[in-house]
Short mmCIF file of C-alpha atoms and ligand atoms in Angstrom, two decimals:
data_model
loop_
_atom_site.label_atom_id
_atom_site.label_comp_id
_atom_site.label_asym_id
_atom_site.label_seq_id
_atom_site.Cartn_x
_atom_site.Cartn_y
_atom_site.Cartn_z
CA MET A 1 2.15 -2.63 11.16
CA ARG A 2 2.85 -1.28 7.90
CA THR A 3 3.21 2.44 7.87
CA ILE A 4 0.17 3.05 6.49
CA ASP A 5 -2.68 0.32 5.76
CA TRP A 6 -6.25 -0.11 5.25
CA SER A 7 -8.59 -1.34 8.16
CA ASP A 8 -11.51 -3.32 7.25
CA ASP A 9 -12.58 -3.83 10.84
CA LYS A 10 -13.03 0.46 11.16
CA ASN A 11 -13.63 1.05 7.75
CA CYS A 12 -10.24 3.54 7.64
CA ILE A 13 -6.65 4.58 7.09
CA VAL A 14 -4.90 3.50 10.13
CA PHE A 15 -0.88 5.39 9.82
CA VAL A 16 1.61 5.61 12.15
CA ASP A 17 1.81 9.50 13.23
CA GLN A 18 5.97 10.43 12.54
CA THR A 19 5.29 13.79 13.76
CA LYS A 20 5.58 11.62 17.48
CA LEU A 21 8.58 9.69 16.49
CA PRO A 22 11.04 8.33 18.19
CA LEU A 23 9.12 9.22 21.19
CA ALA A 24 5.93 7.84 20.98
CA ARG A 25 4.42 4.96 18.39
CA HIS A 26 0.78 6.44 17.84
CA ILE A 27 -1.49 5.27 15.37
CA VAL A 28 -3.86 7.68 13.66
CA GLU A 29 -7.31 5.94 12.85
CA CYS A 30 -8.43 8.24 9.88
CA GLY A 31 -11.45 8.13 8.49
CA ASP A 32 -12.04 11.49 6.61
CA VAL A 33 -10.14 13.13 4.03
CA ASP A 34 -9.52 16.44 5.14
CA ALA A 35 -7.88 14.86 8.22
CA LEU A 36 -5.86 13.04 5.83
CA VAL A 37 -4.61 16.15 3.68
CA GLU A 38 -3.34 17.75 7.38
CA ALA A 39 -1.60 14.70 8.07
CA ILE A 40 -0.14 15.02 4.82
CA ARG A 41 0.68 18.27 5.25
CA SER A 42 1.75 17.88 9.20
CA LEU A 43 4.34 14.71 7.81
CA SER A 44 2.40 12.95 9.89
CA VAL A 45 2.81 10.92 6.94
CA ARG A 46 5.58 11.51 4.97
CA GLY A 47 7.98 9.92 2.69
CA ALA A 48 7.47 9.45 -1.44
CA PRO A 49 6.18 5.39 -1.75
CA ALA A 50 3.90 6.20 1.93
CA LEU A 51 2.84 9.18 0.13
CA GLY A 52 1.65 7.02 -2.77
CA ALA A 53 -0.17 4.53 -0.32
CA ALA A 54 -1.96 7.51 1.12
CA GLY A 55 -3.05 8.99 -1.84
CA ALA A 56 -4.56 6.08 -3.20
CA PHE A 57 -6.01 5.16 0.34
CA GLY A 58 -7.42 9.18 0.04
CA ILE A 59 -9.46 8.40 -2.86
CA ALA A 60 -10.85 4.67 -1.71
CA LEU A 61 -11.26 6.73 1.39
CA ALA A 62 -12.96 9.72 0.10
CA ALA A 63 -15.47 6.68 -1.94
CA GLN A 64 -16.83 4.89 0.81
CA THR A 65 -16.80 8.39 2.85
CA SER A 66 -19.46 9.50 0.21
CA LYS A 67 -22.93 10.16 0.38
CA ALA A 68 -23.17 10.93 -3.36
CA LYS A 69 -26.58 9.79 -4.95
CA SER A 70 -25.12 8.65 -8.32
CA PRO A 71 -22.20 7.54 -9.81
CA MET A 72 -21.58 10.72 -12.16
CA ASP A 73 -21.64 12.66 -8.51
CA LEU A 74 -19.23 10.52 -6.83
CA ILE A 75 -16.67 10.74 -9.25
CA GLN A 76 -16.98 14.10 -9.33
CA GLU A 77 -16.13 14.16 -5.97
CA LEU A 78 -13.43 12.06 -6.21
CA GLU A 79 -11.92 14.57 -8.93
CA ASP A 80 -12.54 17.10 -6.29
CA ALA A 81 -10.74 15.18 -3.86
CA ALA A 82 -8.06 14.17 -5.66
CA GLU A 83 -6.87 17.43 -6.65
CA ILE A 84 -7.17 18.51 -3.20
CA LEU A 85 -4.45 15.63 -2.55
CA ARG A 86 -2.23 16.18 -5.14
CA ASN A 87 -1.39 19.53 -4.45
CA THR A 88 -0.70 18.59 -0.71
CA ARG A 89 2.74 17.78 -1.13
CA PRO A 90 4.02 18.85 -4.99
CA THR A 91 7.26 17.74 -5.52
CA ALA A 92 6.54 13.85 -4.38
CA ILE A 93 5.33 12.40 -7.95
CA ASN A 94 4.25 9.23 -5.64
CA LEU A 95 1.48 11.04 -4.19
CA SER A 96 -0.37 12.14 -6.99
CA TRP A 97 0.47 8.52 -8.41
CA GLY A 98 -1.39 7.05 -6.26
CA VAL A 99 -4.41 9.37 -6.39
CA ASP A 100 -4.40 9.42 -9.99
CA SER A 101 -4.00 5.07 -10.12
CA VAL A 102 -7.00 4.72 -7.77
CA LEU A 103 -9.13 7.93 -9.63
CA ARG A 104 -8.84 6.17 -12.89
CA LYS A 105 -9.86 2.07 -11.78
CA ALA A 106 -12.93 4.24 -9.89
CA LYS A 107 -13.67 5.24 -12.92
CA THR A 108 -14.67 2.20 -14.29
CA GLY A 109 -17.45 1.34 -11.90
CA HIS A 110 -21.14 1.58 -12.65
CA SER A 111 -22.37 1.61 -9.68
CA ILE A 112 -21.66 3.61 -6.63
CA THR A 113 -21.14 0.19 -5.04
CA HIS A 114 -18.87 -1.35 -7.66
CA ILE A 115 -16.63 2.62 -8.09
CA ARG A 116 -16.08 2.13 -3.42
CA GLU A 117 -15.07 -1.72 -4.20
CA LEU A 118 -12.85 -0.81 -6.93
CA ALA A 119 -11.12 2.01 -5.58
CA LEU A 120 -10.56 -0.14 -2.25
CA GLY A 121 -9.53 -2.67 -4.35
CA GLU A 122 -6.76 -0.40 -6.23
CA ALA A 123 -5.69 1.43 -2.93
CA LYS A 124 -5.32 -1.82 -1.36
CA ALA A 125 -2.97 -3.71 -4.19
CA ILE A 126 -1.07 -0.39 -4.41
CA ALA A 127 -0.13 -0.78 -0.75
CA ASP A 128 0.66 -5.10 -0.91
CA GLU A 129 2.70 -4.05 -4.54
CA ASP A 130 4.96 -1.50 -2.88
CA VAL A 131 6.52 -3.79 0.08
CA GLU A 132 7.24 -6.27 -3.02
CA ILE A 133 8.37 -3.08 -4.90
CA CYS A 134 10.72 -2.37 -1.95
CA LYS A 135 12.31 -6.00 -1.18
CA LYS A 136 13.26 -6.14 -5.42
CA ILE A 137 14.79 -2.66 -4.77
CA GLY A 138 16.39 -4.01 -2.11
CA VAL A 139 17.77 -7.23 -3.59
CA ASN A 140 18.99 -5.58 -6.72
CA GLY A 141 20.59 -2.72 -4.46
CA ALA A 142 22.18 -5.02 -2.15
CA LYS A 143 24.65 -6.43 -5.43
CA LEU A 144 25.96 -2.96 -5.05
CA LEU A 145 26.92 -3.18 -1.27
CA GLU A 146 30.64 -4.60 0.01
CA ASP A 147 30.65 -6.56 3.53
CA GLY A 148 32.07 -4.05 5.71
CA ASP A 149 30.62 -1.14 3.95
CA VAL A 150 29.83 2.33 5.81
CA VAL A 151 27.08 4.10 3.98
CA LEU A 152 25.72 7.28 4.86
CA THR A 153 22.20 7.92 4.29
CA HIS A 154 20.25 11.33 4.14
CA CYS A 155 16.20 11.92 5.47
CA ASN A 156 14.43 8.94 5.66
CA ALA A 157 14.20 6.65 2.95
CA GLY A 158 13.01 3.43 5.38
CA ARG A 159 10.70 1.51 6.26
CA MET A 160 8.95 4.84 7.46
CA ALA A 161 8.99 6.53 4.14
CA CYS A 162 7.19 3.37 2.47
CA VAL A 163 4.66 1.24 3.54
CA ASP A 164 7.57 -1.46 4.90
CA TRP A 165 11.33 -2.22 4.09
CA GLY A 166 12.17 0.96 2.50
CA THR A 167 13.82 2.08 -0.39
CA ALA A 168 17.58 3.34 0.63
CA LEU A 169 17.23 1.62 3.42
CA GLY A 170 15.60 -1.79 1.93
CA VAL A 171 19.08 -1.99 0.18
CA VAL A 172 20.80 -1.92 3.87
CA ARG A 173 18.70 -4.28 4.93
CA SER A 174 18.77 -6.39 2.13
CA ALA A 175 22.70 -6.68 2.19
CA ILE A 176 22.40 -7.17 5.22
CA GLU A 177 19.99 -10.43 5.00
CA GLY A 178 22.42 -11.59 2.48
CA GLY A 179 25.00 -11.47 5.22
CA LYS A 180 27.32 -8.89 4.66
CA ARG A 181 27.90 -6.82 8.08
CA ILE A 182 27.24 -2.81 6.90
CA LYS A 183 27.65 0.11 8.80
CA VAL A 184 25.16 3.14 8.19
CA ILE A 185 25.86 7.10 8.60
CA ALA A 186 22.79 8.66 9.29
CA THR A 187 22.29 12.95 8.55
CA GLU A 188 19.81 14.46 11.40
CA THR A 189 18.33 16.14 8.52
CA ARG A 190 17.26 19.93 9.48
CA PRO A 191 15.20 20.99 9.81
CA LEU A 192 12.74 18.35 10.14
CA ASN A 193 15.30 16.40 11.21
CA GLN A 194 13.27 12.68 9.54
CA GLY A 195 17.40 11.21 10.15
CA SER A 196 17.28 11.55 13.59
CA ARG A 197 13.75 11.02 15.01
CA ILE A 198 12.93 7.85 12.23
CA THR A 199 16.24 6.51 10.86
CA ALA A 200 18.30 6.62 13.79
CA TRP A 201 14.94 4.85 15.18
CA GLU A 202 14.46 2.59 12.58
CA LEU A 203 17.93 1.17 12.12
CA LEU A 204 18.01 0.60 16.28
CA GLN A 205 14.67 -1.05 16.31
CA ASP A 206 16.66 -3.62 13.99
CA ASN A 207 20.09 -3.80 15.62
CA ILE A 208 21.75 -2.35 12.39
CA PRO A 209 24.66 -0.04 14.04
CA VAL A 210 23.66 3.42 12.88
CA THR A 211 25.99 6.92 13.86
CA LEU A 212 23.72 10.13 13.90
CA ILE A 213 25.89 13.28 12.59
CA THR A 214 24.11 16.59 11.52
CA ASP A 215 24.29 17.50 8.44
CA SER A 216 26.82 20.45 8.65
CA MET A 217 29.43 17.57 9.31
CA ILE A 218 28.97 15.44 6.09
CA GLY A 219 32.50 17.35 4.82
CA HIS A 220 34.51 16.46 7.89
CA VAL A 221 33.25 12.90 7.94
CA ILE A 222 33.58 12.16 3.94
CA LYS A 223 36.50 13.64 3.58
CA SER A 224 38.29 11.80 6.51
CA GLY A 225 37.20 8.79 4.56
CA THR A 226 34.50 7.18 6.95
CA VAL A 227 31.91 6.70 3.97
CA ASP A 228 32.32 4.16 1.30
CA LYS A 229 28.89 4.68 0.22
CA ILE A 230 25.87 7.48 -0.21
CA LEU A 231 22.28 5.83 -0.18
CA VAL A 232 19.20 7.94 -0.52
CA GLY A 233 15.89 8.03 -2.19
CA ALA A 234 13.88 9.70 -4.60
CA ASP A 235 10.50 11.97 -4.13
CA ARG A 236 11.05 12.72 -7.96
CA ILE A 237 12.88 11.36 -10.61
CA VAL A 238 13.38 13.75 -13.92
CA GLU A 239 15.71 13.16 -17.30
CA ASP A 240 18.34 15.27 -16.10
CA ALA A 241 18.20 15.61 -11.87
CA VAL A 242 16.65 13.28 -9.18
CA PHE A 243 14.30 15.30 -6.26
CA ASN A 244 14.65 14.32 -2.75
CA LYS A 245 15.46 16.16 1.02
CA ILE A 246 16.70 19.10 0.77
CA GLY A 247 20.75 19.01 1.54
CA THR A 248 20.77 15.67 -0.90
CA TYR A 249 22.47 18.08 -3.77
CA THR A 250 25.49 18.68 -1.55
CA LEU A 251 25.25 15.50 -0.84
CA SER A 252 26.14 14.49 -4.02
CA VAL A 253 28.53 16.97 -4.67
CA MET A 254 31.07 15.79 -1.58
CA ALA A 255 30.65 12.61 -3.31
CA LYS A 256 31.84 13.48 -6.68
CA GLU A 257 34.59 16.08 -5.30
CA HIS A 258 35.56 12.96 -2.74
CA LYS A 259 34.58 9.82 -5.99
CA ILE A 260 32.64 7.86 -4.18
CA PRO A 261 29.52 6.54 -5.07
CA PHE A 262 26.23 8.20 -5.05
CA TYR A 263 23.17 5.80 -5.68
CA VAL A 264 19.75 6.94 -5.27
CA ALA A 265 16.95 4.09 -4.51
CA ALA A 266 13.42 4.21 -6.09
CA PRO A 267 10.61 2.42 -6.96
CA MET A 268 9.27 3.02 -11.11
CA SER A 269 6.37 5.30 -9.90
CA THR A 270 9.17 7.78 -8.64
CA PHE A 271 9.81 8.41 -12.45
CA ASP A 272 8.57 11.73 -14.28
CA PHE A 273 8.47 10.48 -18.14
CA LYS A 274 6.60 14.37 -18.88
CA LYS A 275 9.12 17.42 -16.70
CA ARG A 276 12.31 18.40 -16.46
CA ALA A 277 14.29 19.43 -13.65
CA SER A 278 13.28 23.11 -14.63
CA ASP A 279 9.42 22.45 -14.78
CA VAL A 280 9.32 20.96 -11.31
CA GLU A 281 8.00 22.63 -8.44
CA ILE A 282 9.66 22.65 -4.61
CA GLU A 283 7.78 22.72 -2.43
CA GLU A 284 8.63 25.41 0.58
CA ARG A 285 7.06 24.78 3.77
CA ASP A 286 6.30 27.21 6.85
CA PRO A 287 8.71 29.80 7.77
CA GLN A 288 7.66 28.39 11.52
CA GLU A 289 10.04 25.30 11.07
CA LEU A 290 13.13 27.16 11.37
CA LYS A 291 12.00 29.32 13.90
CA TYR A 292 10.79 26.74 15.81
CA PHE A 293 11.88 23.67 17.08
CA GLY A 294 8.79 21.77 18.77
CA ASP A 295 6.84 23.98 20.66
CA GLU A 296 10.78 26.21 21.68
CA GLN A 297 11.35 29.14 19.47
CA ILE A 298 15.07 29.29 18.47
CA ALA A 299 15.21 32.22 15.82
CA PRO A 300 13.97 35.72 16.36
CA LEU A 301 10.11 35.65 15.28
CA GLY A 302 11.25 38.94 12.49
CA VAL A 303 13.59 36.76 10.69
CA LYS A 304 12.84 36.22 6.74
CA VAL A 305 13.46 32.82 6.13
CA TYR A 306 13.57 30.38 3.26
CA ASN A 307 12.56 26.92 3.82
CA PRO A 308 12.65 24.23 0.68
CA ALA A 309 12.10 21.05 1.11
CA PHE A 310 13.22 19.62 -1.43
CA ASP A 311 16.49 20.14 -3.85
CA ALA A 312 17.32 18.76 -6.83
CA THR A 313 20.85 16.82 -7.92
CA PRO A 314 21.47 17.20 -11.07
CA MET A 315 21.80 13.25 -12.62
CA GLU A 316 25.87 13.64 -13.70
CA ASN A 317 26.52 13.68 -9.77
CA VAL A 318 24.47 10.10 -9.80
CA THR A 319 26.47 7.08 -9.84
CA ALA A 320 23.13 4.71 -10.55
CA ILE A 321 19.53 4.50 -9.65
CA ILE A 322 18.26 1.09 -8.02
CA THR A 323 14.82 0.18 -9.40
CA GLU A 324 12.70 -3.34 -8.81
CA ARG A 325 13.28 -3.19 -12.67
CA GLY A 326 17.11 -3.22 -12.01
CA VAL A 327 19.82 -0.76 -11.87
CA PHE A 328 20.25 1.99 -14.25
CA TYR A 329 23.59 3.88 -14.86
CA PRO A 330 22.83 7.76 -16.66
CA PRO A 331 22.74 8.81 -18.77
CA LEU A 332 19.63 7.71 -18.54
CA SER A 333 17.68 6.25 -21.46
CA PHE A 334 13.92 7.79 -20.38
CA GLU A 335 12.19 6.02 -23.56
CA GLU A 336 13.49 2.62 -22.81
CA LEU A 337 12.76 3.33 -19.06
CA LYS A 338 9.04 4.81 -19.73
CA GLU A 339 8.90 1.19 -21.54
CA LEU A 340 9.31 -0.31 -17.82
CA LYS A 341 7.52 1.26 -16.01
O1 MRU B 1 9.09 15.76 3.66
P1 MRU B 1 9.72 14.64 3.71
O2 MRU B 1 9.83 13.53 5.04
O3 MRU B 1 8.25 13.44 2.89
O4 MRU B 1 10.90 13.68 2.71
C1 MRU B 1 10.89 12.42 2.49
C2 MRU B 1 12.48 12.07 1.80
O5 MRU B 1 12.94 12.77 0.40
C3 MRU B 1 12.53 10.81 1.39
O6 MRU B 1 13.93 10.51 1.36
C4 MRU B 1 11.73 10.58 -0.15
O7 MRU B 1 10.73 10.56 0.17
C5 MRU B 1 12.05 9.13 -0.06
S1 MRU B 1 11.43 8.11 0.63
C6 MRU B 1 11.54 6.70 -0.06
#
């Protein structure tokens, strides 16, 4: 099953609850936009391309469940849902991209039924396209990996972060499919452990060799010479930086210091042609995420906490960006890239 999809039988969104991994593969049937918003906030659905699909299906769901009596009222309801969905996770641009793509399409509808059809059709097309795009990213990126490479990745930019296949892990999958022997080192990715809970689980499912390390081990491991390439996903790419899971910037500095290629794999929909790094809001998450591990308290409750979910890696630390339209080497010409989007 895909990470996130639409069920025609139940007329709702279905997704894997990623907060339950790796202990359980729990499938959620979501027929309510408020529940989807909560799922996105709690990271039941997470990862940039999966958030794009979630945003798209969210508007389609709002259209199916609306009680509006006129097309104008329905569009107003979709606008309201869009505003809430977009703001749920502000750094990951794919979320607003998915929301806006479906909203734009819905607005061309001339009746309530037509708007519903258009919204759902567009959301399904976005999900299908995401799989195709990840496969193309995989093929383009696989050329950069050599037989025997050890690839270090951070967070989860795999199947579970997308509709299927993955961006950074899609590159690994495509290279392996092409006959290359690739090993992966996965960072734990504190505080929510997407690396240990999801990347490690996902790769083991596919029998891809993976070694888990804590985030604080990256310096030692890279310095010891065991890492050939660093490969991560992205939540937003602007002209001067790549936004990705907190800790990515540190990895890019280590890559530079030890002269290891630092690759970013992402769909063109992750590019933001309007903003520069200083204009991007970095999502700050609940302090409780650092004070508790599951239900267990692991810090004094009175301590002040800083919990940014993402950081900005300056473009000069990036060796190349792998997309479905090709591999791009900084300095990037955003004017030319814009034409390709
Ligand atoms: O907070 P998350 O788990 O949604 O963060 C996800 C990441 O940072 C991923 O690396 C990024 O979305 C790329 S996913 C292909």
